[in-house]
Short mmCIF file of C-alpha atoms in Angstrom, two decimals:
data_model
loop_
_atom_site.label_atom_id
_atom_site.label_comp_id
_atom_site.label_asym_id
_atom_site.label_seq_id
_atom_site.Cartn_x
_atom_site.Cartn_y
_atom_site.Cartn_z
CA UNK A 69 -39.15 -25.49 -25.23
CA UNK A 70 -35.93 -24.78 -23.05
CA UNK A 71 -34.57 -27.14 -20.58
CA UNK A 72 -31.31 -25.76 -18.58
CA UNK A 73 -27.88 -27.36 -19.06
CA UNK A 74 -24.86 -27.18 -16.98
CA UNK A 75 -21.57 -26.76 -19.29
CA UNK A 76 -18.39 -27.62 -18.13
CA UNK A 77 -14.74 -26.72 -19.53
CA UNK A 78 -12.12 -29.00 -21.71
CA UNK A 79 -10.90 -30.03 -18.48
CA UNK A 80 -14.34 -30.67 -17.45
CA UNK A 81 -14.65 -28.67 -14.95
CA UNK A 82 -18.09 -26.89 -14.68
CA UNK A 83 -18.42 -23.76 -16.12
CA UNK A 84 -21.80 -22.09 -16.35
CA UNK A 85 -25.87 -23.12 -16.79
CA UNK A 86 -27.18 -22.68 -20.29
CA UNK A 87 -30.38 -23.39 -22.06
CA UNK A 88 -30.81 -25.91 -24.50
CA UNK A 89 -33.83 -26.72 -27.29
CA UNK A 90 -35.98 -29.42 -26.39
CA UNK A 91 -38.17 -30.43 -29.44
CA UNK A 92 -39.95 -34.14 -28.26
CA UNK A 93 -37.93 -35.99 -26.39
CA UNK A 94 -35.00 -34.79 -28.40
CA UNK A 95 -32.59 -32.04 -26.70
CA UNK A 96 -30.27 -30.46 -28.77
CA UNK A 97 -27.43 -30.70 -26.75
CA UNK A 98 -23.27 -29.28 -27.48
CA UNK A 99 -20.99 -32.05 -26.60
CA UNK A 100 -19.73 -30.00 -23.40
CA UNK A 101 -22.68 -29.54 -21.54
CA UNK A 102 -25.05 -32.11 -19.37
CA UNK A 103 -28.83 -31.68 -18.08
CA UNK A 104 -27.29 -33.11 -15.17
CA UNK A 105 -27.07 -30.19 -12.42
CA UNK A 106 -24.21 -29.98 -9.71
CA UNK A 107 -24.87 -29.41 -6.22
CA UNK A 108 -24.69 -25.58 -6.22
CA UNK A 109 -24.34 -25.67 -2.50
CA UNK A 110 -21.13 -27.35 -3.04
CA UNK A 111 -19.78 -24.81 -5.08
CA UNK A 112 -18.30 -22.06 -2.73
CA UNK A 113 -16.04 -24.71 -1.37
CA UNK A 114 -15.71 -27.12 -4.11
CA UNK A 115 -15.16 -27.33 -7.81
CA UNK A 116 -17.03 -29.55 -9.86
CA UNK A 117 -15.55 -32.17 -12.57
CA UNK A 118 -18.04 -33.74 -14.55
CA UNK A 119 -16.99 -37.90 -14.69
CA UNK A 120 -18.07 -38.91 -18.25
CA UNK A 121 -17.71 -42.48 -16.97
CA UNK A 122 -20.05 -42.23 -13.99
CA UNK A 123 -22.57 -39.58 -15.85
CA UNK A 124 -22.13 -37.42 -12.61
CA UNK A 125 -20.44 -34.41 -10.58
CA UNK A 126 -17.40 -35.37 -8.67
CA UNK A 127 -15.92 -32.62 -6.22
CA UNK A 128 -12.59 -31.63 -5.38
CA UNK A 129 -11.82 -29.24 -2.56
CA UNK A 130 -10.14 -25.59 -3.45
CA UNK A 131 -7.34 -24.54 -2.26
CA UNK A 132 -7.34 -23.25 0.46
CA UNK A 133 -3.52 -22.41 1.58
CA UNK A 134 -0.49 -20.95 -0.97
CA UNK A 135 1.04 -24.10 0.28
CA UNK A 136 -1.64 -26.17 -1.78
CA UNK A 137 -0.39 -24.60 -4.91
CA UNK A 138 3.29 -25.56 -4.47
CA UNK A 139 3.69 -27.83 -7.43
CA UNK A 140 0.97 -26.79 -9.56
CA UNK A 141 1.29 -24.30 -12.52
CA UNK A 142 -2.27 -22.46 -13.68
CA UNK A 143 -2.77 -21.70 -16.95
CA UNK A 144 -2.42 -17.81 -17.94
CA UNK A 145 -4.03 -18.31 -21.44
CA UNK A 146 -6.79 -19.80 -20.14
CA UNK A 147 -10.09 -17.71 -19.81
CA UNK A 148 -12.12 -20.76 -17.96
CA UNK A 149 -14.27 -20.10 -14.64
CA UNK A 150 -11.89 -22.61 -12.79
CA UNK A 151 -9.24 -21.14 -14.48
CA UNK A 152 -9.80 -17.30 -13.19
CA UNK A 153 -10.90 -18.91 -9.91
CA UNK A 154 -7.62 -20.67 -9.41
CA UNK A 155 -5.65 -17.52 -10.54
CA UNK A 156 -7.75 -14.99 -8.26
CA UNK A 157 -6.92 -17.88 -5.04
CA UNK A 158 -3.37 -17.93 -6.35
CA UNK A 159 -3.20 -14.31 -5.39
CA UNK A 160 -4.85 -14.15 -2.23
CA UNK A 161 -3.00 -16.73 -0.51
CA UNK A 162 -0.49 -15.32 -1.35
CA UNK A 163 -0.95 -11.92 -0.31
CA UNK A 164 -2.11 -13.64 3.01
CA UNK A 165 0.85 -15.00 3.85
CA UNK A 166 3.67 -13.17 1.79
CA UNK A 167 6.77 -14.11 4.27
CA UNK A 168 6.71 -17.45 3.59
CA UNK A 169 5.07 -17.87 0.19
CA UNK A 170 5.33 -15.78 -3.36
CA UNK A 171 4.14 -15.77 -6.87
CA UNK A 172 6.10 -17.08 -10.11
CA UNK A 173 4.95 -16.89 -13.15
CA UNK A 174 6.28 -19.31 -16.40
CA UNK A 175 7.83 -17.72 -19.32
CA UNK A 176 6.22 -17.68 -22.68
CA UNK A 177 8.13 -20.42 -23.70
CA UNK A 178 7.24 -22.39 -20.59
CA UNK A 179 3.37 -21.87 -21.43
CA UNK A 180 2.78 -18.83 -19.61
CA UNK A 181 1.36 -19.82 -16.11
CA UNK A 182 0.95 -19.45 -12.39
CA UNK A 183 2.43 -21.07 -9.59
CA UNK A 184 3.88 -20.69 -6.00
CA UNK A 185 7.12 -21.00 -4.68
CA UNK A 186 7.98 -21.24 -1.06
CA UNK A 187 10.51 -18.82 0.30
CA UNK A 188 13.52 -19.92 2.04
CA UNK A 189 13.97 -19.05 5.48
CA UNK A 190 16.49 -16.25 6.15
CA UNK A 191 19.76 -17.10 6.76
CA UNK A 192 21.95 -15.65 9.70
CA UNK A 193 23.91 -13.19 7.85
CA UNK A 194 20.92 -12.51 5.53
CA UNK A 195 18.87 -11.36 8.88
CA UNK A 196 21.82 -9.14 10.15
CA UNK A 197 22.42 -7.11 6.70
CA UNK A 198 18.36 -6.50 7.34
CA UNK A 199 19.13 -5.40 10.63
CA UNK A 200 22.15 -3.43 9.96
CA UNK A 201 20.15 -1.89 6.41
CA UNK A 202 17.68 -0.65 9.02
CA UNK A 203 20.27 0.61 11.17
CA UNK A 204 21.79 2.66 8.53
CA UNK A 205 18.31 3.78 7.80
CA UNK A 206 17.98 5.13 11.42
CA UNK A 207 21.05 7.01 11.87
CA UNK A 208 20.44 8.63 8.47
CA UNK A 209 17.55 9.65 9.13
CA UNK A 210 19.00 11.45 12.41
CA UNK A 211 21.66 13.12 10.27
CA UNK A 212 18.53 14.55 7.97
CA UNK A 213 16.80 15.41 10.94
CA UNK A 214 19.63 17.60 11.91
CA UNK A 215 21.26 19.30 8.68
CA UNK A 216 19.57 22.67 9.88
CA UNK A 217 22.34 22.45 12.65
CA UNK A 218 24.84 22.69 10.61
CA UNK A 219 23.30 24.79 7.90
CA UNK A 220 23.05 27.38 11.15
CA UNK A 221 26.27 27.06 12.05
CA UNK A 222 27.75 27.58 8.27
CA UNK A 223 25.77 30.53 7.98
CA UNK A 224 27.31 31.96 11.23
CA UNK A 225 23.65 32.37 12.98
CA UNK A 226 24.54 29.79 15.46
CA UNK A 227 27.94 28.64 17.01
CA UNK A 228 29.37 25.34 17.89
CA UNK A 229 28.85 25.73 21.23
CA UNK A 230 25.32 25.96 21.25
CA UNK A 231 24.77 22.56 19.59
CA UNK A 232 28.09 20.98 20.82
CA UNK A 233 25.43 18.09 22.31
CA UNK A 234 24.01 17.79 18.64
CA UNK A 235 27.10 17.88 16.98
CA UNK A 236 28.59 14.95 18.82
CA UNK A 237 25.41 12.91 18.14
CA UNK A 238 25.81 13.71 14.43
CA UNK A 239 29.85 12.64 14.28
CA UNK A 240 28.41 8.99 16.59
CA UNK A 241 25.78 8.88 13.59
CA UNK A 242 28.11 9.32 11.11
CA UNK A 243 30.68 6.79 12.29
CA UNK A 244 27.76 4.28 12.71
CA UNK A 245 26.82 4.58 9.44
CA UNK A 246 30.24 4.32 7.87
CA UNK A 247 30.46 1.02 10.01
CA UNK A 248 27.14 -0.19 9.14
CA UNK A 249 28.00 -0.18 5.24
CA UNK A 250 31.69 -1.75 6.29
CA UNK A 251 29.37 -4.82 7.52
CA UNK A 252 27.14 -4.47 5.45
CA UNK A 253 29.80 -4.96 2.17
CA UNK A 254 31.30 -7.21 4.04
CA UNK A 255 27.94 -9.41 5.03
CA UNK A 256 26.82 -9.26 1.25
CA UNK A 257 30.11 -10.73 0.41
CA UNK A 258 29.59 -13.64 2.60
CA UNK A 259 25.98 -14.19 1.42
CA UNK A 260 27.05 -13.99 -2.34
CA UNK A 261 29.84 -16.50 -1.36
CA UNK A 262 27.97 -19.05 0.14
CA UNK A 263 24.93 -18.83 -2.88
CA UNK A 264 28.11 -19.37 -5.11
#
């Protein structure tokens, strides 16, 4: 006859229901399993640890924030339910909240896991290159928006005159930019000085 079991992990943390052979009274059981069932309700929000001492389930909330996972490293190698579980949260909190929090992984030599690391607020200067990258950005994109002008004008089908408005935009955009990578250089300096 076949009785169900409930395995759990090396860590002990439950893993999957099984079937074991029950001949008598005797059940052949593997050392990592227990007839003991946890509270499957629990489970969505909850992992379960079996406690060899107390024969029972204890329950310890997931995570449910990247900030719970600052500290912790998750095994890579590991193939466990709790394992994939705690990688696939890893992830998601993540990814729902990527300006303040981001994923690191340890090197091969450091055991090959998963973690979090918080990400320092912006500095000042750090904001302003941002701003002045996006700048740039803009005023390019102008210039690209208005090559034909120019292309008209070298091919003689157009004269000055007619885009006199246009061209003075494009010599403003171009001076911006040229000032925007000044600050820029000169803001990345800063930043690299102050990290040094």
């Amino acid at each position: 006859m076949l009785i169900p079991i409930f395995y759990f992990d090396d860590e002990k943390f439950f893993a999957c229901e099984g079937k074991a052979q029950k001949i008598g009274n005797d059940v052949l059981m593997p050392e990592n399993a227990t007839q003991k069932s946890p509270d499957m309700s629990l489970l969505q929000e909850k992992f379960a640890k079996w406690n060899e001492e107390s024969q029972s389930w204890d329950y310890i909330e997931k995570p449910k924030t990247a900030k719970d996972f600052l500290g912790v490293q998750v095994s890579h190698k590991s193939q466990t339910p709790h394992n994939q579980e705690l990688r696939q949260l890893v992830q998601s909190l993540v990814k729902g909240d990527p300006e303040h929090f981001r994923v690191i992984r340890g090197s091969e030599d450091e055991g090959l896991w998963w973690g979090v690391e918080e990400i320092p607020e912006k500095t000042q200067d750090e904001k302003d290159l941002e701003k002045a990258k996006a700048d740039e950005q803009k005023a390019l994109a102008y210039l690209r928006s208005t090559d034909y002008v120019a292309v008209k004008i070298a091919e003689g089908v157009a004269t000055t005159d007619e885009y006199a408005e246009v061209l003075q935009t494009r010599a403003q955009a171009r001076e911006e930019v040229n000032a925007l990578r000044a600050s820029q250089e000169a803001l990345i300096a800063k930043i690299e000085a102050e990290k040094a």
